[in-house]
Amino acid sequence: MVDKESNKTHFGFTEVAVEDKARLVGEVFSSVADSYDIMNDLMSFGVHRLWKRHFVRRVAIQPGAKVLDLAGGTGDIARLLLPRVGNAGSVVLSDINPEMLAVGRARMEDQGIVKGLEYVLANAEELPFQDSSFDAITIAFGLRNVTDKAAALLEMHRVLKPGGQVNILEFSQVKSKIMERLYEQYSFSLLPKIGAIVAKDEDSYRYLAESIRKHPDQETLANMLRDAGFKKVSYENMTNGVVAIHRGYHV
Ligand SMILES: C[S@@+](CC[C@H](N)C(=O)[O-])C[C@H]1O[C@@H](n2cnc3c(N)ncnc32)[C@H](O)[C@@H]1O
C-alpha cells in the first residue's frame, strides 16, 4: 500500500520510495520474462493453469464482448479469453513491461493466435483508454505488483462500461494453519532456489514470495474494490485461499 504521508511503499519486505517501485518491479519481470512460463509451471506444479482456467470460465461475458486483460504478461489469460469472446469480440492484452509483452506476442504468433487480439503497453494506474470502453476487465497475478492499487482500481472502474465486470485473480491469505506453514516453508526456502537454478535469479523469486505476503487479504481487497466504486463485490477462494478471485461490477 502507498503511505501518502511518508511517500513510501513496499517492494516485497523492503520499504522503498513510491517513485522507485515501478522500476524495481520492472527489473524483476524484465529479468524473468524468458523463463516466466516454465517457472510458473515448475513452481505451482502446473496448478496455475487450473486456477487460470477456472478464473476465465467465471468471467461474465458473451460472444462479441470487448475485454481488457491488464498486467497480462505472456498472455495466458488473453489466450483463454479469446474463444469466449468469439469472432465478433476482442481482447486487449496489456502490460507495463515490454519484455513480458514481447514474449507473450511471440508465443501467440507461434501458435497462430492473431485475430481479435491487440497488444497495448500500459501502466494499470493510468490507462490509455476512454471511459466505458470494455465489457469486462481481467487482471491475474498482476495487482500485487502495482504501486498504487487504489489508483489502478479507479482506472479499471473508469474504463468499464456500465454493467461491466472486473475480475481479479491474485494470491491471498491461506485459510488453513497447516497449509499456511507448508506454504511458508515452500515459498521462502524452496521457491528462491528454483528461481536461482531455472531463471538464474534468486532475488526476483524472493520478491515474489514477499510480495504475496504483503498483498491485501480477501476482505481488505473487497473493501478496496468498494472504495473504487464497484458494486456487488464478492470473492471466491481457491486452494484454501492460496489464491482468490475477486469480482465487482460497474453498475
Ligand atoms: C506475475 S505476472 C502475471 C502475468 C499474467 N497475468 C499471468 O497471469 O501469467 C505480473 C505482471 O504484472 C505486470 N505489471 C506490474 N506492474 C504493472 C503495472 N503497474 N501496470 C501494468 N502491468 C504491471 C508485470 O510486468 C508482469 O507482466
PDB file of C-alpha atoms and ligand atoms in Angstrom:
ATOM      1  CA  MET A   1       0.000   0.000   0.000  1.00  0.00           C
ATOM      2  CA  VAL A   2       1.135   3.557  -0.619  1.00  0.00           C
ATOM      3  CA  ASP A   3       1.704   5.666   2.513  1.00  0.00           C
ATOM      4  CA  LYS A   4       0.823   9.149   1.231  1.00  0.00           C
ATOM      5  CA  GLU A   5       2.480  10.882   4.208  1.00  0.00           C
ATOM      6  CA  SER A   6       5.929   9.276   4.003  1.00  0.00           C
ATOM      7  CA  ASN A   7       5.673   8.692   0.224  1.00  0.00           C
ATOM      8  CA  LYS A   8       6.854   5.121   0.865  1.00  0.00           C
ATOM      9  CA  THR A   9       5.559   1.770  -0.237  1.00  0.00           C
ATOM     10  CA  HIS A  10       6.811  -1.797  -0.082  1.00  0.00           C
ATOM     11  CA  PHE A  11       8.772  -3.774  -2.598  1.00  0.00           C
ATOM     12  CA  GLY A  12       8.403  -7.229  -1.079  1.00  0.00           C
ATOM     13  CA  PHE A  13       9.523  -6.769   2.544  1.00  0.00           C
ATOM     14  CA  THR A  14      11.663  -3.726   1.724  1.00  0.00           C
ATOM     15  CA  GLU A  15      10.323  -0.211   2.189  1.00  0.00           C
ATOM     16  CA  VAL A  16      11.042   1.916  -0.889  1.00  0.00           C
ATOM     17  CA  ALA A  17      10.173   5.377  -2.217  1.00  0.00           C
ATOM     18  CA  VAL A  18       6.903   5.299  -4.177  1.00  0.00           C
ATOM     19  CA  GLU A  19       8.627   6.541  -7.330  1.00  0.00           C
ATOM     20  CA  ASP A  20      11.129   3.633  -7.232  1.00  0.00           C
ATOM     21  CA  LYS A  21       8.725   0.700  -7.012  1.00  0.00           C
ATOM     22  CA  ALA A  22       7.626   0.529 -10.677  1.00  0.00           C
ATOM     23  CA  ARG A  23      11.269   0.458 -11.788  1.00  0.00           C
ATOM     24  CA  LEU A  24      12.137  -2.307  -9.300  1.00  0.00           C
ATOM     25  CA  VAL A  25       9.119  -4.388 -10.342  1.00  0.00           C
ATOM     26  CA  GLY A  26      10.061  -3.713 -13.970  1.00  0.00           C
ATOM     27  CA  GLU A  27      13.545  -5.113 -13.333  1.00  0.00           C
ATOM     28  CA  VAL A  28      12.029  -8.277 -11.831  1.00  0.00           C
ATOM     29  CA  PHE A  29       9.820  -9.000 -14.843  1.00  0.00           C
ATOM     30  CA  SER A  30      12.400  -7.978 -17.438  1.00  0.00           C
ATOM     31  CA  SER A  31      14.784 -10.416 -15.775  1.00  0.00           C
ATOM     32  CA  VAL A  32      12.344 -13.348 -15.613  1.00  0.00           C
ATOM     33  CA  ALA A  33      10.403 -12.756 -18.891  1.00  0.00           C
ATOM     34  CA  ASP A  34      12.123 -15.524 -20.874  1.00  0.00           C
ATOM     35  CA  SER A  35      11.747 -18.160 -18.158  1.00  0.00           C
ATOM     36  CA  TYR A  36       8.405 -16.858 -16.802  1.00  0.00           C
ATOM     37  CA  ASP A  37       6.203 -19.559 -18.360  1.00  0.00           C
ATOM     38  CA  ILE A  38       8.364 -22.536 -17.409  1.00  0.00           C
ATOM     39  CA  MET A  39       8.840 -21.132 -13.888  1.00  0.00           C
ATOM     40  CA  ASN A  40       5.060 -20.831 -13.440  1.00  0.00           C
ATOM     41  CA  ASP A  41       4.627 -24.499 -14.284  1.00  0.00           C
ATOM     42  CA  LEU A  42       7.503 -25.589 -12.084  1.00  0.00           C
ATOM     43  CA  MET A  43       6.742 -23.545  -9.011  1.00  0.00           C
ATOM     44  CA  SER A  44       3.000 -24.222  -8.974  1.00  0.00           C
ATOM     45  CA  PHE A  45       3.340 -27.850 -10.187  1.00  0.00           C
ATOM     46  CA  GLY A  46       1.100 -26.784 -13.076  1.00  0.00           C
ATOM     47  CA  VAL A  47      -1.733 -25.717 -10.768  1.00  0.00           C
ATOM     48  CA  HIS A  48      -1.622 -22.105 -12.049  1.00  0.00           C
ATOM     49  CA  ARG A  49      -3.161 -23.458 -15.267  1.00  0.00           C
ATOM     50  CA  LEU A  50      -6.169 -24.813 -13.361  1.00  0.00           C
ATOM     51  CA  TRP A  51      -6.580 -21.553 -11.427  1.00  0.00           C
ATOM     52  CA  LYS A  52      -6.423 -19.522 -14.643  1.00  0.00           C
ATOM     53  CA  ARG A  53      -8.888 -21.782 -16.479  1.00  0.00           C
ATOM     54  CA  HIS A  54     -11.380 -21.569 -13.631  1.00  0.00           C
ATOM     55  CA  PHE A  55     -10.860 -17.796 -13.409  1.00  0.00           C
ATOM     56  CA  VAL A  56     -11.612 -17.232 -17.108  1.00  0.00           C
ATOM     57  CA  ARG A  57     -14.598 -19.606 -17.048  1.00  0.00           C
ATOM     58  CA  ARG A  58     -16.125 -17.419 -14.344  1.00  0.00           C
ATOM     59  CA  VAL A  59     -15.768 -14.136 -16.268  1.00  0.00           C
ATOM     60  CA  ALA A  60     -19.278 -12.976 -17.193  1.00  0.00           C
ATOM     61  CA  ILE A  61     -19.005 -12.261 -20.922  1.00  0.00           C
ATOM     62  CA  GLN A  62     -20.962 -13.014 -24.057  1.00  0.00           C
ATOM     63  CA  PRO A  63     -19.609 -13.637 -27.569  1.00  0.00           C
ATOM     64  CA  GLY A  64     -18.811 -10.235 -29.072  1.00  0.00           C
ATOM     65  CA  ALA A  65     -17.505  -8.796 -25.801  1.00  0.00           C
ATOM     66  CA  LYS A  66     -14.535  -6.453 -25.622  1.00  0.00           C
ATOM     67  CA  VAL A  67     -12.236  -7.488 -22.778  1.00  0.00           C
ATOM     68  CA  LEU A  68      -9.146  -5.861 -21.297  1.00  0.00           C
ATOM     69  CA  ASP A  69      -6.558  -8.162 -19.712  1.00  0.00           C
ATOM     70  CA  LEU A  70      -4.371  -5.967 -17.514  1.00  0.00           C
ATOM     71  CA  ALA A  71      -0.847  -6.916 -16.397  1.00  0.00           C
ATOM     72  CA  GLY A  72      -1.398  -9.701 -18.899  1.00  0.00           C
ATOM     73  CA  GLY A  73       2.293 -10.602 -19.215  1.00  0.00           C
ATOM     74  CA  THR A  74       2.877 -13.521 -21.571  1.00  0.00           C
ATOM     75  CA  GLY A  75      -0.825 -13.840 -22.349  1.00  0.00           C
ATOM     76  CA  ASP A  76      -2.156 -16.921 -20.522  1.00  0.00           C
ATOM     77  CA  ILE A  77      -5.431 -15.172 -19.663  1.00  0.00           C
ATOM     78  CA  ALA A  78      -5.852 -13.450 -23.032  1.00  0.00           C
ATOM     79  CA  ARG A  79      -5.424 -16.806 -24.786  1.00  0.00           C
ATOM     80  CA  LEU A  80      -8.171 -18.366 -22.682  1.00  0.00           C
ATOM     81  CA  LEU A  81     -10.449 -15.339 -23.173  1.00  0.00           C
ATOM     82  CA  LEU A  82     -10.313 -15.339 -26.983  1.00  0.00           C
ATOM     83  CA  PRO A  83     -12.591 -18.368 -27.542  1.00  0.00           C
ATOM     84  CA  ARG A  84     -15.031 -16.871 -25.033  1.00  0.00           C
ATOM     85  CA  VAL A  85     -15.411 -13.584 -26.950  1.00  0.00           C
ATOM     86  CA  GLY A  86     -15.596 -15.354 -30.330  1.00  0.00           C
ATOM     87  CA  ASN A  87     -15.057 -13.868 -33.783  1.00  0.00           C
ATOM     88  CA  ALA A  88     -17.083 -10.748 -33.090  1.00  0.00           C
ATOM     89  CA  GLY A  89     -15.260  -9.931 -29.847  1.00  0.00           C
ATOM     90  CA  SER A  90     -11.794  -8.729 -28.980  1.00  0.00           C
ATOM     91  CA  VAL A  91      -9.195  -8.932 -26.239  1.00  0.00           C
ATOM     92  CA  VAL A  92      -6.637  -6.268 -25.385  1.00  0.00           C
ATOM     93  CA  LEU A  93      -3.526  -7.807 -23.837  1.00  0.00           C
ATOM     94  CA  SER A  94      -1.908  -5.034 -21.854  1.00  0.00           C
ATOM     95  CA  ASP A  95       1.173  -4.851 -19.620  1.00  0.00           C
ATOM     96  CA  ILE A  96       3.613  -2.231 -18.371  1.00  0.00           C
ATOM     97  CA  ASN A  97       6.615  -4.367 -19.311  1.00  0.00           C
ATOM     98  CA  PRO A  98       7.701  -4.534 -22.983  1.00  0.00           C
ATOM     99  CA  GLU A  99       9.753  -7.726 -22.445  1.00  0.00           C
ATOM    100  CA  MET A 100       6.802  -9.641 -20.962  1.00  0.00           C
ATOM    101  CA  LEU A 101       4.531  -8.458 -23.793  1.00  0.00           C
ATOM    102  CA  ALA A 102       7.157  -9.386 -26.411  1.00  0.00           C
ATOM    103  CA  VAL A 103       7.448 -12.939 -25.027  1.00  0.00           C
ATOM    104  CA  GLY A 104       3.646 -13.161 -24.992  1.00  0.00           C
ATOM    105  CA  ARG A 105       3.304 -11.858 -28.538  1.00  0.00           C
ATOM    106  CA  ALA A 106       5.958 -14.261 -29.885  1.00  0.00           C
ATOM    107  CA  ARG A 107       4.234 -17.185 -28.174  1.00  0.00           C
ATOM    108  CA  MET A 108       0.797 -16.196 -29.534  1.00  0.00           C
ATOM    109  CA  GLU A 109       2.157 -15.770 -33.061  1.00  0.00           C
ATOM    110  CA  ASP A 110       3.939 -19.148 -32.855  1.00  0.00           C
ATOM    111  CA  GLN A 111       0.580 -20.687 -32.029  1.00  0.00           C
ATOM    112  CA  GLY A 112      -1.117 -18.799 -34.888  1.00  0.00           C
ATOM    113  CA  ILE A 113      -3.217 -16.716 -32.492  1.00  0.00           C
ATOM    114  CA  VAL A 114      -3.610 -13.296 -34.098  1.00  0.00           C
ATOM    115  CA  LYS A 115      -7.248 -12.479 -34.740  1.00  0.00           C
ATOM    116  CA  GLY A 116      -9.158 -10.436 -32.180  1.00  0.00           C
ATOM    117  CA  LEU A 117      -6.052  -9.677 -30.135  1.00  0.00           C
ATOM    118  CA  GLU A 118      -4.405  -6.302 -29.596  1.00  0.00           C
ATOM    119  CA  TYR A 119      -1.284  -5.515 -27.534  1.00  0.00           C
ATOM    120  CA  VAL A 120      -1.050  -2.326 -25.509  1.00  0.00           C
ATOM    121  CA  LEU A 121       1.864  -1.238 -23.330  1.00  0.00           C
ATOM    122  CA  ALA A 122       0.207   0.424 -20.341  1.00  0.00           C
ATOM    123  CA  ASN A 123       0.517   1.139 -16.658  1.00  0.00           C
ATOM    124  CA  ALA A 124      -2.622  -0.073 -14.846  1.00  0.00           C
ATOM    125  CA  GLU A 125      -2.554   3.168 -12.828  1.00  0.00           C
ATOM    126  CA  GLU A 126      -3.014   5.373 -15.932  1.00  0.00           C
ATOM    127  CA  LEU A 127      -4.900   3.519 -18.616  1.00  0.00           C
ATOM    128  CA  PRO A 128      -4.730   4.904 -22.168  1.00  0.00           C
ATOM    129  CA  PHE A 129      -8.387   4.064 -22.852  1.00  0.00           C
ATOM    130  CA  GLN A 130     -11.537   6.150 -22.963  1.00  0.00           C
ATOM    131  CA  ASP A 131     -14.219   5.918 -20.300  1.00  0.00           C
ATOM    132  CA  SER A 132     -16.656   2.986 -20.705  1.00  0.00           C
ATOM    133  CA  SER A 133     -14.532   1.095 -23.257  1.00  0.00           C
ATOM    134  CA  PHE A 134     -14.743  -2.537 -22.027  1.00  0.00           C
ATOM    135  CA  ASP A 135     -17.371  -5.132 -21.139  1.00  0.00           C
ATOM    136  CA  ALA A 136     -15.002  -6.857 -18.726  1.00  0.00           C
ATOM    137  CA  ILE A 137     -11.528  -6.495 -17.256  1.00  0.00           C
ATOM    138  CA  THR A 138      -9.277  -9.270 -16.007  1.00  0.00           C
ATOM    139  CA  ILE A 139      -6.058  -8.954 -14.022  1.00  0.00           C
ATOM    140  CA  ALA A 140      -4.286 -12.133 -12.926  1.00  0.00           C
ATOM    141  CA  PHE A 141      -1.326 -12.129 -10.536  1.00  0.00           C
ATOM    142  CA  GLY A 142      -0.781  -8.512 -11.506  1.00  0.00           C
ATOM    143  CA  LEU A 143      -2.414  -6.272  -8.922  1.00  0.00           C
ATOM    144  CA  ARG A 144       0.072  -7.027  -6.144  1.00  0.00           C
ATOM    145  CA  ASN A 145       2.862  -5.628  -8.324  1.00  0.00           C
ATOM    146  CA  VAL A 146       1.096  -2.315  -8.932  1.00  0.00           C
ATOM    147  CA  THR A 147       2.367   0.539  -6.753  1.00  0.00           C
ATOM    148  CA  ASP A 148      -0.896   2.442  -6.285  1.00  0.00           C
ATOM    149  CA  LYS A 149      -3.567  -0.241  -6.265  1.00  0.00           C
ATOM    150  CA  ALA A 150      -6.348   2.208  -5.365  1.00  0.00           C
ATOM    151  CA  ALA A 151      -5.489   4.310  -8.440  1.00  0.00           C
ATOM    152  CA  ALA A 152      -5.480   1.189 -10.630  1.00  0.00           C
ATOM    153  CA  LEU A 153      -8.902   0.099  -9.329  1.00  0.00           C
ATOM    154  CA  LEU A 154     -10.310   3.573 -10.061  1.00  0.00           C
ATOM    155  CA  GLU A 155      -8.918   3.350 -13.595  1.00  0.00           C
ATOM    156  CA  MET A 156     -10.494  -0.087 -14.072  1.00  0.00           C
ATOM    157  CA  HIS A 157     -13.825   1.327 -12.932  1.00  0.00           C
ATOM    158  CA  ARG A 158     -13.489   4.276 -15.320  1.00  0.00           C
ATOM    159  CA  VAL A 159     -12.789   2.203 -18.459  1.00  0.00           C
ATOM    160  CA  LEU A 160     -15.506  -0.395 -17.760  1.00  0.00           C
ATOM    161  CA  LYS A 161     -18.888   0.062 -19.410  1.00  0.00           C
ATOM    162  CA  PRO A 162     -21.880   0.296 -17.085  1.00  0.00           C
ATOM    163  CA  GLY A 163     -22.787  -3.315 -16.298  1.00  0.00           C
ATOM    164  CA  GLY A 164     -19.175  -4.383 -16.892  1.00  0.00           C
ATOM    165  CA  GLN A 165     -17.294  -6.694 -14.553  1.00  0.00           C
ATOM    166  CA  VAL A 166     -13.801  -6.570 -13.077  1.00  0.00           C
ATOM    167  CA  ASN A 167     -12.172  -9.922 -12.250  1.00  0.00           C
ATOM    168  CA  ILE A 168      -9.041 -10.150 -10.138  1.00  0.00           C
ATOM    169  CA  LEU A 169      -7.062 -13.355  -9.646  1.00  0.00           C
ATOM    170  CA  GLU A 170      -4.380 -12.945  -7.018  1.00  0.00           C
ATOM    171  CA  PHE A 171      -2.543 -14.702  -4.226  1.00  0.00           C
ATOM    172  CA  SER A 172      -4.369 -14.186  -0.972  1.00  0.00           C
ATOM    173  CA  GLN A 173      -4.488 -15.251   2.663  1.00  0.00           C
ATOM    174  CA  VAL A 174      -4.293 -19.008   3.222  1.00  0.00           C
ATOM    175  CA  LYS A 175      -7.167 -20.241   5.388  1.00  0.00           C
ATOM    176  CA  SER A 176      -5.669 -23.409   6.886  1.00  0.00           C
ATOM    177  CA  LYS A 177      -2.909 -23.267   9.518  1.00  0.00           C
ATOM    178  CA  ILE A 178      -1.161 -26.439   8.301  1.00  0.00           C
ATOM    179  CA  MET A 179      -1.310 -25.293   4.715  1.00  0.00           C
ATOM    180  CA  GLU A 180      -0.024 -21.861   5.740  1.00  0.00           C
ATOM    181  CA  ARG A 181       3.033 -23.412   7.417  1.00  0.00           C
ATOM    182  CA  LEU A 182       3.837 -25.649   4.428  1.00  0.00           C
ATOM    183  CA  TYR A 183       3.304 -22.769   2.041  1.00  0.00           C
ATOM    184  CA  GLU A 184       5.580 -20.504   4.107  1.00  0.00           C
ATOM    185  CA  GLN A 185       8.378 -23.108   4.058  1.00  0.00           C
ATOM    186  CA  TYR A 186       7.946 -23.665   0.369  1.00  0.00           C
ATOM    187  CA  SER A 187       7.828 -20.041  -0.724  1.00  0.00           C
ATOM    188  CA  PHE A 188      10.724 -18.755   1.369  1.00  0.00           C
ATOM    189  CA  SER A 189      13.048 -21.795   1.179  1.00  0.00           C
ATOM    190  CA  LEU A 190      12.408 -23.750  -1.990  1.00  0.00           C
ATOM    191  CA  LEU A 191      10.971 -21.151  -4.379  1.00  0.00           C
ATOM    192  CA  PRO A 192      14.006 -18.799  -4.466  1.00  0.00           C
ATOM    193  CA  LYS A 193      16.234 -21.868  -5.012  1.00  0.00           C
ATOM    194  CA  ILE A 194      14.158 -22.974  -8.031  1.00  0.00           C
ATOM    195  CA  GLY A 195      14.367 -19.350  -9.256  1.00  0.00           C
ATOM    196  CA  ALA A 196      18.160 -19.418  -8.853  1.00  0.00           C
ATOM    197  CA  ILE A 197      18.521 -22.627 -10.877  1.00  0.00           C
ATOM    198  CA  VAL A 198      15.936 -22.106 -13.632  1.00  0.00           C
ATOM    199  CA  ALA A 199      15.676 -18.323 -14.025  1.00  0.00           C
ATOM    200  CA  LYS A 200      19.206 -17.624 -12.684  1.00  0.00           C
ATOM    201  CA  ASP A 201      17.540 -15.056 -10.457  1.00  0.00           C
ATOM    202  CA  GLU A 202      17.006 -15.905  -6.792  1.00  0.00           C
ATOM    203  CA  ASP A 203      16.153 -12.329  -5.758  1.00  0.00           C
ATOM    204  CA  SER A 204      13.205 -11.978  -8.136  1.00  0.00           C
ATOM    205  CA  TYR A 205      11.627 -15.135  -6.754  1.00  0.00           C
ATOM    206  CA  ARG A 206      12.259 -13.978  -3.192  1.00  0.00           C
ATOM    207  CA  TYR A 207      10.424 -10.763  -4.171  1.00  0.00           C
ATOM    208  CA  LEU A 208       7.568 -12.925  -5.473  1.00  0.00           C
ATOM    209  CA  ALA A 209       7.208 -14.707  -2.106  1.00  0.00           C
ATOM    210  CA  GLU A 210       7.454 -11.448  -0.163  1.00  0.00           C
ATOM    211  CA  SER A 211       5.016  -9.587  -2.407  1.00  0.00           C
ATOM    212  CA  ILE A 212       2.428 -12.322  -1.794  1.00  0.00           C
ATOM    213  CA  ARG A 213       2.718 -11.763   1.982  1.00  0.00           C
ATOM    214  CA  LYS A 214       2.309  -8.009   1.600  1.00  0.00           C
ATOM    215  CA  HIS A 215      -0.762  -8.206  -0.642  1.00  0.00           C
ATOM    216  CA  PRO A 216      -4.112  -7.253   0.967  1.00  0.00           C
ATOM    217  CA  ASP A 217      -6.148 -10.199   2.257  1.00  0.00           C
ATOM    218  CA  GLN A 218      -9.557 -11.175   0.851  1.00  0.00           C
ATOM    219  CA  GLU A 219     -11.684  -8.749   2.896  1.00  0.00           C
ATOM    220  CA  THR A 220      -9.277  -5.825   2.520  1.00  0.00           C
ATOM    221  CA  LEU A 221      -9.206  -6.184  -1.247  1.00  0.00           C
ATOM    222  CA  ALA A 222     -13.015  -6.491  -1.363  1.00  0.00           C
ATOM    223  CA  ASN A 223     -13.246  -3.188   0.528  1.00  0.00           C
ATOM    224  CA  MET A 224     -10.743  -1.557  -1.821  1.00  0.00           C
ATOM    225  CA  LEU A 225     -12.997  -2.553  -4.737  1.00  0.00           C
ATOM    226  CA  ARG A 226     -15.993  -0.995  -2.961  1.00  0.00           C
ATOM    227  CA  ASP A 227     -13.968   2.177  -2.301  1.00  0.00           C
ATOM    228  CA  ALA A 228     -13.211   2.398  -6.031  1.00  0.00           C
ATOM    229  CA  GLY A 229     -16.945   2.395  -6.747  1.00  0.00           C
ATOM    230  CA  PHE A 230     -17.541  -1.268  -7.608  1.00  0.00           C
ATOM    231  CA  LYS A 231     -20.859  -2.811  -6.573  1.00  0.00           C
ATOM    232  CA  LYS A 232     -21.940  -6.389  -5.831  1.00  0.00           C
ATOM    233  CA  VAL A 233     -18.368  -7.168  -4.776  1.00  0.00           C
ATOM    234  CA  SER A 234     -17.667 -10.821  -3.976  1.00  0.00           C
ATOM    235  CA  TYR A 235     -14.743 -13.203  -3.746  1.00  0.00           C
ATOM    236  CA  GLU A 236     -14.086 -16.873  -4.088  1.00  0.00           C
ATOM    237  CA  ASN A 237     -11.140 -18.723  -2.521  1.00  0.00           C
ATOM    238  CA  MET A 238      -9.288 -21.455  -4.368  1.00  0.00           C
ATOM    239  CA  THR A 239      -6.841 -23.983  -2.871  1.00  0.00           C
ATOM    240  CA  ASN A 240      -7.713 -22.897   0.668  1.00  0.00           C
ATOM    241  CA  GLY A 241      -7.171 -19.202  -0.039  1.00  0.00           C
ATOM    242  CA  VAL A 242      -3.732 -19.601  -1.637  1.00  0.00           C
ATOM    243  CA  VAL A 243      -5.410 -17.594  -4.402  1.00  0.00           C
ATOM    244  CA  ALA A 244      -8.721 -15.750  -4.550  1.00  0.00           C
ATOM    245  CA  ILE A 245     -10.902 -14.402  -7.326  1.00  0.00           C
ATOM    246  CA  HIS A 246     -12.479 -11.016  -6.600  1.00  0.00           C
ATOM    247  CA  ARG A 247     -15.312  -9.622  -8.707  1.00  0.00           C
ATOM    248  CA  GLY A 248     -17.120  -6.338  -8.820  1.00  0.00           C
ATOM    249  CA  TYR A 249     -19.478  -4.560 -11.172  1.00  0.00           C
ATOM    250  CA  HIS A 250     -19.620  -1.083 -12.615  1.00  0.00           C
ATOM    251  CA  VAL A 251     -23.334  -0.555 -12.096  1.00  0.00           C
TER     252      VAL A 251
HETATM  253  C1  LIG B   1       3.131 -12.317 -12.286  1.00  0.00           C
HETATM  254  S1  LIG B   1       2.956 -11.523 -13.840  1.00  0.00           S
HETATM  255  C2  LIG B   1       1.334 -12.028 -14.343  1.00  0.00           C
HETATM  256  C3  LIG B   1       1.223 -12.200 -15.824  1.00  0.00           C
HETATM  257  C4  LIG B   1      -0.074 -12.846 -16.310  1.00  0.00           C
HETATM  258  N1  LIG B   1      -1.231 -12.076 -15.961  1.00  0.00           N
HETATM  259  C5  LIG B   1      -0.218 -14.240 -15.779  1.00  0.00           C
HETATM  260  O1  LIG B   1      -1.170 -14.488 -15.037  1.00  0.00           O
HETATM  261  O2  LIG B   1       0.614 -15.104 -16.110  1.00  0.00           O
HETATM  262  C6  LIG B   1       2.697  -9.864 -13.337  1.00  0.00           C
HETATM  263  C7  LIG B   1       2.676  -8.861 -14.487  1.00  0.00           C
HETATM  264  O3  LIG B   1       2.275  -7.594 -13.976  1.00  0.00           O
HETATM  265  C8  LIG B   1       2.920  -6.605 -14.762  1.00  0.00           C
HETATM  266  N2  LIG B   1       2.834  -5.316 -14.075  1.00  0.00           N
HETATM  267  C9  LIG B   1       3.488  -4.929 -12.963  1.00  0.00           C
HETATM  268  N3  LIG B   1       3.147  -3.670 -12.617  1.00  0.00           N
HETATM  269  C10 LIG B   1       2.247  -3.252 -13.539  1.00  0.00           C
HETATM  270  C11 LIG B   1       1.514  -2.039 -13.734  1.00  0.00           C
HETATM  271  N4  LIG B   1       1.657  -1.003 -12.899  1.00  0.00           N
HETATM  272  N5  LIG B   1       0.681  -1.963 -14.783  1.00  0.00           N
HETATM  273  C12 LIG B   1       0.533  -2.987 -15.650  1.00  0.00           C
HETATM  274  N6  LIG B   1       1.203  -4.168 -15.515  1.00  0.00           N
HETATM  275  C13 LIG B   1       2.041  -4.301 -14.477  1.00  0.00           C
HETATM  276  C14 LIG B   1       4.318  -7.163 -14.915  1.00  0.00           C
HETATM  277  O4  LIG B   1       5.038  -6.529 -15.940  1.00  0.00           O
HETATM  278  C15 LIG B   1       4.029  -8.646 -15.158  1.00  0.00           C
HETATM  279  O5  LIG B   1       3.940  -8.923 -16.524  1.00  0.00           O
END
